[in-house]
Amino acid sequence: MAEPTFASPVGAELAGPNIRISDETSSRKTRIVGASFEGIETGHAKRIGDGLAYSTSPNEWTLLDADPPPDKRSIDLTHVRAAIRITGSEAKALLAKVCALDFDDRMFPPGSAARTSVAATATEVVRDDKGAEPSYLLIASRSFGEYLYGVLADQAREFEVAKGR
Amino acid sequence: MTEMRLPPQPGEIIDRNAPLSFTWNGKPLTGYEGDTIVSAMAASGVKVFSRSLKYHRKRGILTANYLDPNTILQVNDEPNVRAGHRRLEAGMNVSSQNTWPSLEFDIKSANQAVGRFLAPGFYYKTFISPRPLWPAYQRVLRRFSHGGRIDDRVSDDHYDKRYAHPDVVVAGAGPAGMAAAIAAAEAGANVILVEEEYAIGGHLRYGSADDLAALAELSARVQANTNIELLTNSVVGARYDGNWIMINQRDPGHVRERLIKARAKTLVVAAGTIERPYVFEGNDLPGVMVSGAVRRLVNLYAVKPGERAVVFTANTEGESAAADLAGAGVEVAEIVDARAGGDLVRAKGRTKLSTVEVGGRSIDADLLVTSVGWTTPTSLLNMAGSRPVYSEGAARFLPGDLPDEVLVTGGMVGDGTTEQLVAHGSAIGANAAARAMKIRARWQRLTPSALPPETADTAEGSVPDLKPEAHMELYRASTHGFVDYSEDIKSKDLISAANEGYDLMELNKRYTTVTMGPMQGKLEVGNAVAIHAEATGRSIADTGTTTWRPPYAPTSLGALSGAEMNPVRYSPMHRWHVAKGATALVAGMWIRPEHYGDPAGEVRNVRNNVGIIDVSPLGKLDLRGEGVPKLLNFVYTNKWSRLPVGSVRYGVMCAEDGVVMDDGVVGHLGEDRYLMTTTSGGAGGVWNWIDDWLQTAHPEWDVTMTAVTDGFASINIAGPKSRELLSRLTEVDLDKETFGYMKVREGAVAGIEDCVIWRIGFTGELSYEVHVKAGYALHLWEALMEAGQDLGVAPFGVEAQRIMRLEKGHFIVGQDTDGLTKGFSLGIDWAIKLDKDDFAGKPELEWQLADGARSRIVALQPVDPTVVPKEASQITEGTEIVGRITSSRMSPTLNKSICLGVVADHLKDPGTIVDVRLTDGEIIKATVMEHHAHFDPQGERLRG
């Protein structure tokens, strides 16, 4: 029998001159709960090694590609959530079309995290810049992944995105 | 038609090197890039653009901008285009609206002859009776209404929305608005500057050489400032609480219109003023214009508005218009100065202006220009709660008190030189920025992710005076004329309505419809209020204005709707279902396969062989911690304390009012580790409800709940050959003795680790439900289809599942229950344990038991087994309704109709015959069954 292969609901990477929309659904995601973790307060995110941890509600954190601490209760969310990354100088302009949050650098600087509505879907948004480029991770329930990708692809047409650049 | 294009003018915005061809009512015309549709037509000599609403009178240019009521035209497939504003494009097919057979000869102009019978209230009074004829009246009256033609084919135009969070929004980019935007931006604020016209500058655009120089300088500063986002051909449509500003951006590229939802910290309104027409006999004849129309036509578009003009003025703007006309080679026959006692009595002409009567003299003219004062467009201020205040000395309403986050500048406040307007705008813009900084700092302190606010200078500076100039009150001549051009309302009509008792302005408005047409009062309100005041003997100040409501300018339904964003949820196997021709079913937000062509065949295959169904939407909650049994005992009506690891139990949840809210099974997977399933539709609600209990009532319970619905795709393998099929893909021991009914195991299936395998069965067949990590679910699905070929495996959809669960007598919460169904009405009294200490809904259920359940869910068998009563058919007893059919199908297994229903308590006993009223009124008989299950009531197949 063939080996099981991971399938993502999110489509192929879309890239324009100043924007990229890519799939990070296969990243390992873990929910941990407890009193505190790495000093990360609600509304904030932090790089941990090659991974990322963020919190959008009190006493719980989501880890992306990071090992959960052994002393905390952890639940695997890898297959529960889809993850889409939007990177580039036009990322904010695209987000402004689908999300009511203020992504001004003073209100939502690198290291910010929030649970909000993106294209009418409950989504966590994390500002996780790639070098000098602004970059945002959108983490939503997996079953909305295909829809969310479709909306972003549609809304990004004005940024001249194309598949597989 | 005569060519009316002038030689090049200093401020013209047309590009004479870019001619554009278009048609007007089928006739080819030419204009230039930069022309509006109206300026191009006027340059070609067009004088008549439309017919009026009620009397179908010929109408020509009045204002030559967005607010021109007489130049609303059909352009290609788009009706109601403001042709005084819209830029000309090559190839446009422009036509007049609602004229038949032609603009020149319009049969409905016969209304003019009977005009005196078409007084306000004519329709209400005439067509009120006999009432049954109203639909017929309506059909005829619709033919008389304006509005152009819509194209009912699907348009490929796109519309969208975006959010914005500017510090300052400035509405209007005249000198004061531009200055305000520059000052705010230089103070560090992010500014959105919105201009209704295609270009910024306001009245400077058609002003003197000095005005043009000032415009060039301000415009350059606006363009150069990166803190300013300039939106032209856009309009601030509304201001709501919290400075929620609606901006309609027209034709931004990529989409036809975009609605911007701006949460502005401060709003500066710099909308200028709107020139009022004058009310006198003949004031709607083609050739009668306001001074601004003349100034725009001559200076911006190099169009000669007429050959011989009379100018009636009460201010310097009229004088400027006269100077513009003289410069354009128009013979100015006379300037009638109202300030010096000049009196305009009436205008005459058959189809267009030919004579003007002033102070007992007649002057031949084809152009009459009036300049009698201004209206302050206080809409956005009114939406912020401000009541305008009338100034007798200035003959216009002025802004009243404003909230801190709304400021006003420019012509709305007062009059002055360009320097004075700029100075006022700058001061207001700087203050708007200072207030915005304070608000931003507060928001930064309140937002968890935000940076700490920087210390900015938020002190406000003084604002120089900008006083309105004195202006005589000049609203109506000694004769009567049109007040509302859009609605064909005359001054006489307003007076007559006031005399009929509609003596409040708001009542008069609603009765006559004055200010209710496409211009929404922007041109008419000043005159309407003045004439109403005249009729009632009250002052204009006491009369007050009508209420300006959003939107300020028409907004298309496309822009309000925006791009389609209706979230839908797909299972990992969705594309497989589509490829196999499944009929889609929308269940909540989930798109599910209803069937693959033959639901009855799918049922038979499950009963005889094996079928697989995608039940991924099933709600799943991961529960961890020592407190889980306490939680389960609390949220379900039955007992949960001793559920061994590896076992599954069914439970019903009742809300605090005892009403059934959900049901499902919970598997005990390991030490302090449980997996709860809920109905597909109830998943979100149950999650919220339990979280509410955990966070508020029982935070002391050690329970961690995680919604994992999407993490596990669920595949139910059902049918007598299901064990055989599953055993081919897993090492988990499926022996019926060790892995019996209502047991759960974890293990690898088809090479996928950590699958959860449940021995449960909604269909009533031997079945296994496999919860598999969603990312690998398609692999498992395809593996099952491949491994079961020789067993006859086939997919089945939701419809087959519903048939089988009905055969088995399993109710569905929400289908067979409703918002009044309490626990004991389910007929599963064994699952309600009132001897437990406490659980949600217990007191209500105790009361229900004491009172006796008023209704019961029962299985019903129509006596004629070929009849399937529709779901929701009533069960009746004489004239009383005593129940209803909640589920019904023709059973492919039993070859007869089967039902579940709700009946009154006295009808619940097996063998009772009830009357079922079909939708066509026929009454059939049905028998109450002993068990809910029509098929295999003992569950031998399920446990096999």
Short mmCIF file of N, CA, C and O in Angstrom, two decimals, chain B residues 422-472:
data_model
loop_
_atom_site.label_atom_id
_atom_site.label_comp_id
_atom_site.label_asym_id
_atom_site.label_seq_id
_atom_site.Cartn_x
_atom_site.Cartn_y
_atom_site.Cartn_z
N VAL B 422 -7.27 78.74 3.52
CA VAL B 422 -6.12 77.86 3.77
C VAL B 422 -5.68 77.97 5.22
O VAL B 422 -5.38 76.97 5.87
N ALA B 423 -5.67 79.19 5.76
CA ALA B 423 -5.25 79.37 7.15
C ALA B 423 -6.20 78.64 8.10
O ALA B 423 -5.77 77.96 9.05
N HIS B 424 -7.48 78.73 7.82
CA HIS B 424 -8.46 78.05 8.66
C HIS B 424 -8.30 76.53 8.54
O HIS B 424 -8.25 75.81 9.53
N GLY B 425 -8.17 76.08 7.29
CA GLY B 425 -8.02 74.64 7.07
C GLY B 425 -6.78 74.10 7.75
O GLY B 425 -6.80 73.03 8.38
N SER B 426 -5.67 74.85 7.66
CA SER B 426 -4.42 74.41 8.29
C SER B 426 -4.60 74.27 9.80
O SER B 426 -4.15 73.28 10.40
N ALA B 427 -5.22 75.27 10.40
CA ALA B 427 -5.39 75.23 11.86
C ALA B 427 -6.28 74.06 12.27
O ALA B 427 -6.00 73.34 13.23
N ILE B 428 -7.35 73.86 11.51
CA ILE B 428 -8.27 72.74 11.81
C ILE B 428 -7.56 71.41 11.60
O ILE B 428 -7.69 70.48 12.40
N GLY B 429 -6.80 71.32 10.51
CA GLY B 429 -6.08 70.07 10.22
C GLY B 429 -5.09 69.74 11.32
O GLY B 429 -4.97 68.58 11.75
N ALA B 430 -4.38 70.77 11.80
CA ALA B 430 -3.40 70.53 12.88
C ALA B 430 -4.12 70.08 14.15
O ALA B 430 -3.66 69.16 14.84
N ASN B 431 -5.25 70.70 14.45
CA ASN B 431 -6.00 70.29 15.64
C ASN B 431 -6.59 68.89 15.49
O ASN B 431 -6.64 68.13 16.45
N ALA B 432 -7.04 68.59 14.26
CA ALA B 432 -7.57 67.24 14.01
C ALA B 432 -6.48 66.21 14.26
O ALA B 432 -6.71 65.14 14.84
N ALA B 433 -5.26 66.54 13.83
CA ALA B 433 -4.14 65.62 14.05
C ALA B 433 -3.85 65.49 15.54
O ALA B 433 -3.62 64.38 16.04
N ALA B 434 -3.87 66.62 16.26
CA ALA B 434 -3.57 66.58 17.70
C ALA B 434 -4.59 65.70 18.43
O ALA B 434 -4.24 64.86 19.27
N ARG B 435 -5.86 65.88 18.09
CA ARG B 435 -6.90 65.05 18.73
C ARG B 435 -6.74 63.59 18.33
O ARG B 435 -6.94 62.68 19.15
N ALA B 436 -6.39 63.37 17.07
CA ALA B 436 -6.21 61.99 16.60
C ALA B 436 -5.06 61.30 17.34
O ALA B 436 -5.15 60.13 17.70
N MET B 437 -4.00 62.05 17.59
CA MET B 437 -2.83 61.48 18.31
C MET B 437 -3.24 61.04 19.71
O MET B 437 -2.80 60.01 20.20
N LYS B 438 -4.08 61.86 20.35
CA LYS B 438 -4.54 61.52 21.70
C LYS B 438 -5.35 60.23 21.65
O LYS B 438 -5.19 59.34 22.49
N ILE B 439 -6.23 60.15 20.67
CA ILE B 439 -7.07 58.95 20.55
C ILE B 439 -6.20 57.74 20.22
O ILE B 439 -6.37 56.67 20.78
N ARG B 440 -5.24 57.94 19.33
CA ARG B 440 -4.36 56.83 18.96
C ARG B 440 -3.58 56.32 20.18
O ARG B 440 -3.44 55.13 20.39
N ALA B 441 -3.11 57.27 20.99
CA ALA B 441 -2.35 56.88 22.19
C ALA B 441 -3.23 56.04 23.12
O ALA B 441 -2.80 55.04 23.69
N ARG B 442 -4.50 56.45 23.23
CA ARG B 442 -5.42 55.69 24.09
C ARG B 442 -5.62 54.28 23.53
O ARG B 442 -5.57 53.30 24.25
N TRP B 443 -5.81 54.20 22.23
CA TRP B 443 -6.02 52.89 21.62
C TRP B 443 -4.76 52.02 21.76
O TRP B 443 -4.85 50.81 21.94
N GLN B 444 -3.59 52.66 21.65
CA GLN B 444 -2.36 51.87 21.80
C GLN B 444 -2.25 51.30 23.21
O GLN B 444 -1.83 50.18 23.40
N ARG B 445 -2.68 52.11 24.19
CA ARG B 445 -2.62 51.61 25.57
C ARG B 445 -3.61 50.47 25.78
O ARG B 445 -3.38 49.58 26.60
N LEU B 446 -4.72 50.47 25.03
CA LEU B 446 -5.77 49.48 25.24
C LEU B 446 -5.58 48.20 24.42
O LEU B 446 -6.25 47.20 24.65
N THR B 447 -4.69 48.24 23.42
CA THR B 447 -4.53 47.08 22.54
C THR B 447 -3.33 46.26 23.00
O THR B 447 -2.22 46.79 23.06
N PRO B 448 -3.54 44.97 23.33
CA PRO B 448 -2.45 44.18 23.91
C PRO B 448 -1.19 44.15 23.04
O PRO B 448 -0.09 44.21 23.55
N SER B 449 -1.38 44.08 21.72
CA SER B 449 -0.21 43.92 20.87
C SER B 449 0.51 45.23 20.57
O SER B 449 1.64 45.23 20.11
N ALA B 450 -0.14 46.37 20.85
CA ALA B 450 0.38 47.65 20.36
C ALA B 450 1.64 48.10 21.10
O ALA B 450 1.86 47.74 22.25
N LEU B 451 2.44 48.90 20.40
CA LEU B 451 3.61 49.51 21.03
C LEU B 451 3.13 50.58 22.00
O LEU B 451 2.05 51.15 21.82
N PRO B 452 3.94 50.89 23.02
CA PRO B 452 3.53 51.98 23.91
C PRO B 452 3.46 53.28 23.11
O PRO B 452 4.25 53.47 22.18
N PRO B 453 2.50 54.16 23.42
CA PRO B 453 2.38 55.38 22.62
C PRO B 453 3.60 56.28 22.78
O PRO B 453 4.16 56.39 23.87
N GLU B 454 4.01 56.88 21.67
CA GLU B 454 5.11 57.84 21.71
C GLU B 454 4.55 59.14 22.28
O GLU B 454 3.35 59.39 22.20
N THR B 455 5.40 59.93 22.87
CA THR B 455 4.90 61.20 23.40
C THR B 455 4.87 62.20 22.25
O THR B 455 5.89 62.51 21.66
N ALA B 456 3.68 62.63 21.93
CA ALA B 456 3.54 63.60 20.83
C ALA B 456 2.93 64.87 21.40
O ALA B 456 2.28 64.85 22.44
N ASP B 457 3.19 65.95 20.69
CA ASP B 457 2.61 67.21 21.11
C ASP B 457 1.14 67.23 20.71
O ASP B 457 0.80 67.26 19.53
N THR B 458 0.27 67.15 21.70
CA THR B 458 -1.15 67.09 21.37
C THR B 458 -1.88 68.37 21.77
O THR B 458 -3.09 68.40 21.88
N ALA B 459 -1.08 69.43 21.96
CA ALA B 459 -1.72 70.71 22.29
C ALA B 459 -2.39 71.28 21.05
O ALA B 459 -1.88 71.14 19.94
N GLU B 460 -3.57 71.85 21.25
CA GLU B 460 -4.28 72.41 20.10
C GLU B 460 -4.01 73.90 19.96
O GLU B 460 -3.89 74.61 20.96
N GLY B 461 -3.89 74.34 18.71
CA GLY B 461 -3.64 75.76 18.46
C GLY B 461 -4.94 76.51 18.23
O GLY B 461 -6.01 75.91 18.13
N SER B 462 -4.81 77.82 18.17
CA SER B 462 -6.02 78.63 17.95
C SER B 462 -6.39 78.57 16.46
O SER B 462 -5.54 78.36 15.60
N VAL B 463 -7.67 78.77 16.22
CA VAL B 463 -8.17 78.70 14.85
C VAL B 463 -8.62 80.09 14.43
O VAL B 463 -9.40 80.73 15.15
N PRO B 464 -8.09 80.58 13.30
CA PRO B 464 -8.49 81.95 12.90
C PRO B 464 -9.96 82.01 12.54
O PRO B 464 -10.56 81.01 12.14
N ASP B 465 -10.52 83.19 12.71
CA ASP B 465 -11.93 83.38 12.37
C ASP B 465 -12.18 83.17 10.89
O ASP B 465 -11.37 83.56 10.05
N LEU B 466 -13.30 82.54 10.57
CA LEU B 466 -13.75 82.47 9.18
C LEU B 466 -15.24 82.70 9.22
O LEU B 466 -16.02 81.80 9.55
N LYS B 467 -15.63 83.93 8.94
CA LYS B 467 -17.05 84.29 9.10
C LYS B 467 -17.77 84.23 7.76
O LYS B 467 -17.20 84.57 6.72
N PRO B 468 -19.03 83.81 7.78
CA PRO B 468 -19.79 83.85 6.53
C PRO B 468 -20.05 85.30 6.14
O PRO B 468 -20.32 86.14 6.99
N GLU B 469 -19.96 85.54 4.84
CA GLU B 469 -20.26 86.90 4.35
C GLU B 469 -21.75 87.17 4.46
O GLU B 469 -22.55 86.24 4.36
N ALA B 470 -22.06 88.46 4.59
CA ALA B 470 -23.48 88.83 4.60
C ALA B 470 -24.06 88.53 3.22
O ALA B 470 -23.40 88.68 2.19
N HIS B 471 -25.29 87.99 3.23
CA HIS B 471 -25.94 87.68 1.95
C HIS B 471 -27.44 87.89 2.13
O HIS B 471 -27.99 87.53 3.16
N MET B 472 -28.06 88.47 1.14
CA MET B 472 -29.51 88.69 1.27
C MET B 472 -30.26 87.37 1.16
O MET B 472 -29.81 86.44 0.50
#
